[in-house]
Coordinates of C-alpha atoms in Angstrom, one line a residue:
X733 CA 112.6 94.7 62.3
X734 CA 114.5 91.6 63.8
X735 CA 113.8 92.4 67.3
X736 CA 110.1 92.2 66.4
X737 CA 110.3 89.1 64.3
X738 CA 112.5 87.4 67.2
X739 CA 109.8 88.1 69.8
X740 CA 110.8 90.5 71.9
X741 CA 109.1 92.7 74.1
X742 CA 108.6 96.2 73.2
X743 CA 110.4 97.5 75.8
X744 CA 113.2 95.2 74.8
X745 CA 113.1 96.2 71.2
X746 CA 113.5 100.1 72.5
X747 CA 116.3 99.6 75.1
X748 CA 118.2 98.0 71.7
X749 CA 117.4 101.0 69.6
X750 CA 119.7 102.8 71.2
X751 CA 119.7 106.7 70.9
X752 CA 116.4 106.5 69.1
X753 CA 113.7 109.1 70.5
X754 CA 111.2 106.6 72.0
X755 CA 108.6 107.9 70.1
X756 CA 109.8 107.5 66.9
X757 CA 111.2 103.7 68.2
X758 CA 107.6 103.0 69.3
X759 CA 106.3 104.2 66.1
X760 CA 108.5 102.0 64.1
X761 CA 108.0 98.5 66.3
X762 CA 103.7 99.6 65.2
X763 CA 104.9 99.6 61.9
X764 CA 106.8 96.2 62.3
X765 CA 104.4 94.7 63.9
X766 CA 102.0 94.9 61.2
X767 CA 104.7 94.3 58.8
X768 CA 104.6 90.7 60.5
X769 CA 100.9 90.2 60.3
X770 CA 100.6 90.9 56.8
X771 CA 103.7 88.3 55.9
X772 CA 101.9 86.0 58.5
X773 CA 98.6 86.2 56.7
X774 CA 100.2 86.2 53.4
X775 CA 101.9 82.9 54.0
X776 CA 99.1 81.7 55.2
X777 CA 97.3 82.6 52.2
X778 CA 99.8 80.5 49.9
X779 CA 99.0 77.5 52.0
X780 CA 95.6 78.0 51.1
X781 CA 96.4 78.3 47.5
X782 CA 99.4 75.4 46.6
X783 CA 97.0 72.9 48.7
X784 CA 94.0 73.7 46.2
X785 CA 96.8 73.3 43.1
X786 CA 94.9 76.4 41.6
X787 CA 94.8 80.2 41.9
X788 CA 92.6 81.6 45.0
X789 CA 91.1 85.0 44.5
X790 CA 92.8 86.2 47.5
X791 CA 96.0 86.3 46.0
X792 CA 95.0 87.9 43.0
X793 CA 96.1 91.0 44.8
X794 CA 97.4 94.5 45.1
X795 CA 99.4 94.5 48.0
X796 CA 101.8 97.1 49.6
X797 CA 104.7 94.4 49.7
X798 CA 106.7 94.9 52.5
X799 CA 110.2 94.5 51.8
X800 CA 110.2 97.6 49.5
X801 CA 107.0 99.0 50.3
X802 CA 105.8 99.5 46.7
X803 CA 102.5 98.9 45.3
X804 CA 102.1 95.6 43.1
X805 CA 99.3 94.1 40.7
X806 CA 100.5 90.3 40.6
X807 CA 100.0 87.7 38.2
X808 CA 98.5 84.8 40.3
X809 CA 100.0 81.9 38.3
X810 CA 103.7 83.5 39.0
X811 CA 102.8 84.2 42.5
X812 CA 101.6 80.7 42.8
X813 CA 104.6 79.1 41.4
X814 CA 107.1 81.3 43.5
X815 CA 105.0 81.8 46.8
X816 CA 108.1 82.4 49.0
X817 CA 110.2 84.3 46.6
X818 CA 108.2 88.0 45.7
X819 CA 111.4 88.9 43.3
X820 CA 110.1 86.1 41.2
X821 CA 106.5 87.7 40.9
X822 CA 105.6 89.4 37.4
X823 CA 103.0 92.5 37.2
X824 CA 99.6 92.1 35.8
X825 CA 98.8 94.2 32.9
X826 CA 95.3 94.2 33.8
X827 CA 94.4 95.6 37.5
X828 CA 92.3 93.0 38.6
X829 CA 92.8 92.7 42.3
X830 CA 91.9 92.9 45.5
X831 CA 92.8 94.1 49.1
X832 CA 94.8 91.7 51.5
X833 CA 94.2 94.5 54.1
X834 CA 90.1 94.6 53.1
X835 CA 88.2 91.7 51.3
X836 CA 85.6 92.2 48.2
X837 CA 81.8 91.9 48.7
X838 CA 81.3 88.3 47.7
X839 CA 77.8 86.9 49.6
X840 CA 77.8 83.3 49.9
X841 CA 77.8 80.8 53.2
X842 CA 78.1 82.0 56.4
X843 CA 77.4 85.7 57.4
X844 CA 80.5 86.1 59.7
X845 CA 83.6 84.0 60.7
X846 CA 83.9 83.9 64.6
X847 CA 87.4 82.7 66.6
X848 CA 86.6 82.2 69.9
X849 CA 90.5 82.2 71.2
X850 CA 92.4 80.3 74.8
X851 CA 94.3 82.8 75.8
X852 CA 95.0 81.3 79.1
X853 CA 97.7 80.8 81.5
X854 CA 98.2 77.1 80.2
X855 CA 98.8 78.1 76.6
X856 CA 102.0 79.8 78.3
X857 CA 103.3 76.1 77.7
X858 CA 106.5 75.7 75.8
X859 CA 105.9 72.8 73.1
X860 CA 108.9 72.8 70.4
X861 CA 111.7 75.0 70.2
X862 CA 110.6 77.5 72.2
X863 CA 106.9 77.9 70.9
X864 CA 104.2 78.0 72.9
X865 CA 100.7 76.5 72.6
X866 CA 99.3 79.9 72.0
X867 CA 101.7 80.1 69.5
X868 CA 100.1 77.4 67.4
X869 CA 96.5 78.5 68.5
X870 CA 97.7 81.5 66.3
X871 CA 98.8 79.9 63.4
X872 CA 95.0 78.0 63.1
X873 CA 93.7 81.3 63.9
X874 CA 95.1 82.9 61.4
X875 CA 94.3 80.0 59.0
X876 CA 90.9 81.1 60.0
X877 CA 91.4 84.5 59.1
X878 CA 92.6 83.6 55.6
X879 CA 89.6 81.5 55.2
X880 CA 87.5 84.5 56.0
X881 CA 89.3 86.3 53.4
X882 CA 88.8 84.1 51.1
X883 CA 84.8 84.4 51.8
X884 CA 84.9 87.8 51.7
X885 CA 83.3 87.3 55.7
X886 CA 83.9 90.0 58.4
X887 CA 86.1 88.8 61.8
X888 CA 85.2 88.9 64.8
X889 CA 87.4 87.7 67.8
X890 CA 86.7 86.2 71.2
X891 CA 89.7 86.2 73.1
X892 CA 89.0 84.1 76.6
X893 CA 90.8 83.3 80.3
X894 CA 89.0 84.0 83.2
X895 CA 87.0 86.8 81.2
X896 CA 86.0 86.9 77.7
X897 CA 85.7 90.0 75.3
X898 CA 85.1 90.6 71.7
X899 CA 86.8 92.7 68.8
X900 CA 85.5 92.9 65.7
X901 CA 88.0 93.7 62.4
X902 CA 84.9 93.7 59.6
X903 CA 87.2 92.9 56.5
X904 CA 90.4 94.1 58.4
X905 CA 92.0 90.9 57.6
X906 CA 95.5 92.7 58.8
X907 CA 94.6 93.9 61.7
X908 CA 92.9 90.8 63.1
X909 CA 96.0 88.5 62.1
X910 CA 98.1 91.4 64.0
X911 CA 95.5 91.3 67.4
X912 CA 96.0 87.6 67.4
X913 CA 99.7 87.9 67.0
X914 CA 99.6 89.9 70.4
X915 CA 98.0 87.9 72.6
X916 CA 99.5 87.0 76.1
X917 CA 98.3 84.3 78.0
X918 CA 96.9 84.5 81.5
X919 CA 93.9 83.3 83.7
X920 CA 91.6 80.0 83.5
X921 CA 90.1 78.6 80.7
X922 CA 86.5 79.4 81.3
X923 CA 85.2 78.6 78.0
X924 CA 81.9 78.9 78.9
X925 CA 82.0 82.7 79.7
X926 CA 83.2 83.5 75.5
X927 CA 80.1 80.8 74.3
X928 CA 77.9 83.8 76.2
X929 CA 79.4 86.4 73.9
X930 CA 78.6 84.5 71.0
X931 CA 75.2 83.2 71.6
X932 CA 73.1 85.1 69.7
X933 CA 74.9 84.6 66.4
X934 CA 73.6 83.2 63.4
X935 CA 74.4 81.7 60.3
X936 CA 78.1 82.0 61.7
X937 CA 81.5 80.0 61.3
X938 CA 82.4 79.5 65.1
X939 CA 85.9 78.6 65.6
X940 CA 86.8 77.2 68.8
X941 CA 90.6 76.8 69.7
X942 CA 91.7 75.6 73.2
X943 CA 93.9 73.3 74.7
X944 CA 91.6 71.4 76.6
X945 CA 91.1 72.3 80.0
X946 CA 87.9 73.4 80.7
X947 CA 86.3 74.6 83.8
X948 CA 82.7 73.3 84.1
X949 CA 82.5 71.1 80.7
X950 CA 78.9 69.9 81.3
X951 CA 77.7 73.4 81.3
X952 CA 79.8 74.3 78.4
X953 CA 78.4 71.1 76.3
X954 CA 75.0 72.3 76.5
X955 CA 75.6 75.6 75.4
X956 CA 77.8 74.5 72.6
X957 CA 74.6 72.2 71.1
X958 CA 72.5 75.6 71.7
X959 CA 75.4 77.4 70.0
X960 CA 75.2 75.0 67.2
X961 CA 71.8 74.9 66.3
X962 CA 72.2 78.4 64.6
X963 CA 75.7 78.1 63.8
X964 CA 77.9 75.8 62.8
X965 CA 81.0 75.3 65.3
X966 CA 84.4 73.7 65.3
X967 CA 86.3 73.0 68.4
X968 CA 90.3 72.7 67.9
X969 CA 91.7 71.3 70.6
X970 CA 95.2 71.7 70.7
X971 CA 97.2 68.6 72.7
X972 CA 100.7 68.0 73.3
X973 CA 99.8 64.6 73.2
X974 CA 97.2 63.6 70.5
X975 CA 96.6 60.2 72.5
X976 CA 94.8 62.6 75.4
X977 CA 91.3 63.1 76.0
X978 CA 90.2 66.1 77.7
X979 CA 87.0 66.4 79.3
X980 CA 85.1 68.2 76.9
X981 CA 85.9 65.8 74.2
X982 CA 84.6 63.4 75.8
X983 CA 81.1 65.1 76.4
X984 CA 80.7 65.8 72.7
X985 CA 82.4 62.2 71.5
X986 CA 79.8 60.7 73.6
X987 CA 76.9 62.4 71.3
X988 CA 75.4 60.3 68.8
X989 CA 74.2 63.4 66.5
X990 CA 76.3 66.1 67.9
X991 CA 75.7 69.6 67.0
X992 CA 79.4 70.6 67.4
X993 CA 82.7 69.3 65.2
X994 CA 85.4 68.7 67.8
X995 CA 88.8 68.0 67.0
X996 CA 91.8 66.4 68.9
X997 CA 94.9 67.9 67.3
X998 CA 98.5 67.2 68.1
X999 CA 99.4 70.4 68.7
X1000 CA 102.4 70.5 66.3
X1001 CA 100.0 69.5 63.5
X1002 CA 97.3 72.4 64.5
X1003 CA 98.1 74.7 61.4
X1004 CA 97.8 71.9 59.2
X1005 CA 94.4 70.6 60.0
X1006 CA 92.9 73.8 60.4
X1007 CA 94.4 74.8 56.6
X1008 CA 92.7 71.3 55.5
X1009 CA 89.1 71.7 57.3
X1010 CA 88.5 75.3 56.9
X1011 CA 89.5 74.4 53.0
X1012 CA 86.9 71.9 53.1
X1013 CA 84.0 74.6 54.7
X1014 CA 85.3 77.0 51.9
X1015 CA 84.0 74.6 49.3
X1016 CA 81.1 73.9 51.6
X1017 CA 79.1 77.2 52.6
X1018 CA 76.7 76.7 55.1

């Protein structure tokens, strides 16, 4: 639905469906909605895969394709060739496959990927033709997603402002790319508030992706090394201007044997780093 894909509100996307009983126009915006998250995560997938040069298990895959709706069995070195052109796919004769909507039962590395998310007021910010810092939050987040896929790890995600909460997906890879596609910023950044939710993790991938400004950055240090201890933790701070040093970078840059990764990223370039150091953890477990 282009309404959907453009960015429009709900209530936008109704008033445009003229003459459509509101319940069926609200049912079919649900339906577009997750048609975008799966093409989101999908692509995000393929990034994955043409960076590694070699076939990942998570797109040796069964998947409801949306532009026809019909169930596929792919052949991953077609798929990998042609990762933007579906037509181009060809059908495995063997059904070896598995879910982009729910991940195989693969145990190796970390026991859960965590994305602790800025949903704040500041991430309202527009950056590049009309995209917003949350915008690109989402695009690492969902690079984070994909990497969980790839694991076979459940989701779990921490969205922050002045309050922090937490929704867990299990191996709803779909759903949690489509929750991060719907967030709306508003409030502080109080940081510290979603470390509390996650504190008693363990063995976890803790991703951390903010632009910056943090309330009380002392306090938040020290429970990021606690955080750490049990975990491992990467900070992505997103920054308009990569040059800039927020406070909380400069706490943990200060560390000589710091328990937490923290990374200054232009924010333009926040997909890309996160595809390149979650690929690295992939090959890495904890």
């Amino acid at each position: 639905m282009i309404g959907v894909e453009a960015g429009l509100s709900d209530e936008q996307v109704v008033i445009l469906l003229d003459g459509v009983p509101r319940k069926k126009a609200e049912e079919a915006i649900r339906k577009a909605k997750r048609e975008v998250a799966k093409k989101k995560l999908w692509k995000t997938l393929s990034a994955f895969l043409n960076e590694n040069g070699k076939p990942s298990g998570a797109l040796m895959t069964r998947r409801r394709v949306a532009w026809d709706g019909r169930p596929w069995t792919l052949d991953e070195e077609t798929a990998a060739r042609n990762p933007y052109e579906p037509d181009k796919w060809k059908e495995r004769k063997k059904e070896v496959f598995l879910s982009i909507d729910e991940g195989g039962e693969g145990e190796r590395g970390y026991t859960e990927v965590v994305i602790v998310f800025d949903k704040s007021g500041s991430t309202q910010e527009d950056v590049a033709d009309g995209k917003r810092v949350i915008d690109f939050e989402a695009d690492a987040a969902t690079a984070a997603v994909a990497l969980a896929l790839e694991m076979r790890k459940p989701v779990t995600i921490v969205p922050f402002s002045t309050e922090a909460s937490e929704m867990s997906f299990g191996k709803n890879y779909v759903d949690a790319t489509q929750f991060l596609l719907s967030m709306k910023p508003e409030g502080d950044t109080e940081l510290e508030t979603a470390v509390e939710v996650v504190k008693d993790r363990k063995r976890a991938l803790i991703v951390i992706l903010t632009d910056g400004f943090v309330e009380n950055p002392e306090a938040v240090y020290e429970k990021l090394r606690f955080l750490g201890k049990e975990n491992r933790v990467v900070m992505l701070i997103a920054a308009k201007d990569a040059n800039r040093r927020e406070n909380i970078t400069h706490q943990i840059a200060m560390d000589p044997n710091p328990n937490v990764e923290v990374y200054l990223v232009g924010v333009s370039g926040l997909e890309k780093f996160a595809l390149s150091r979650f690929r690295e953890m992939n090959r890495q477990p904890f």
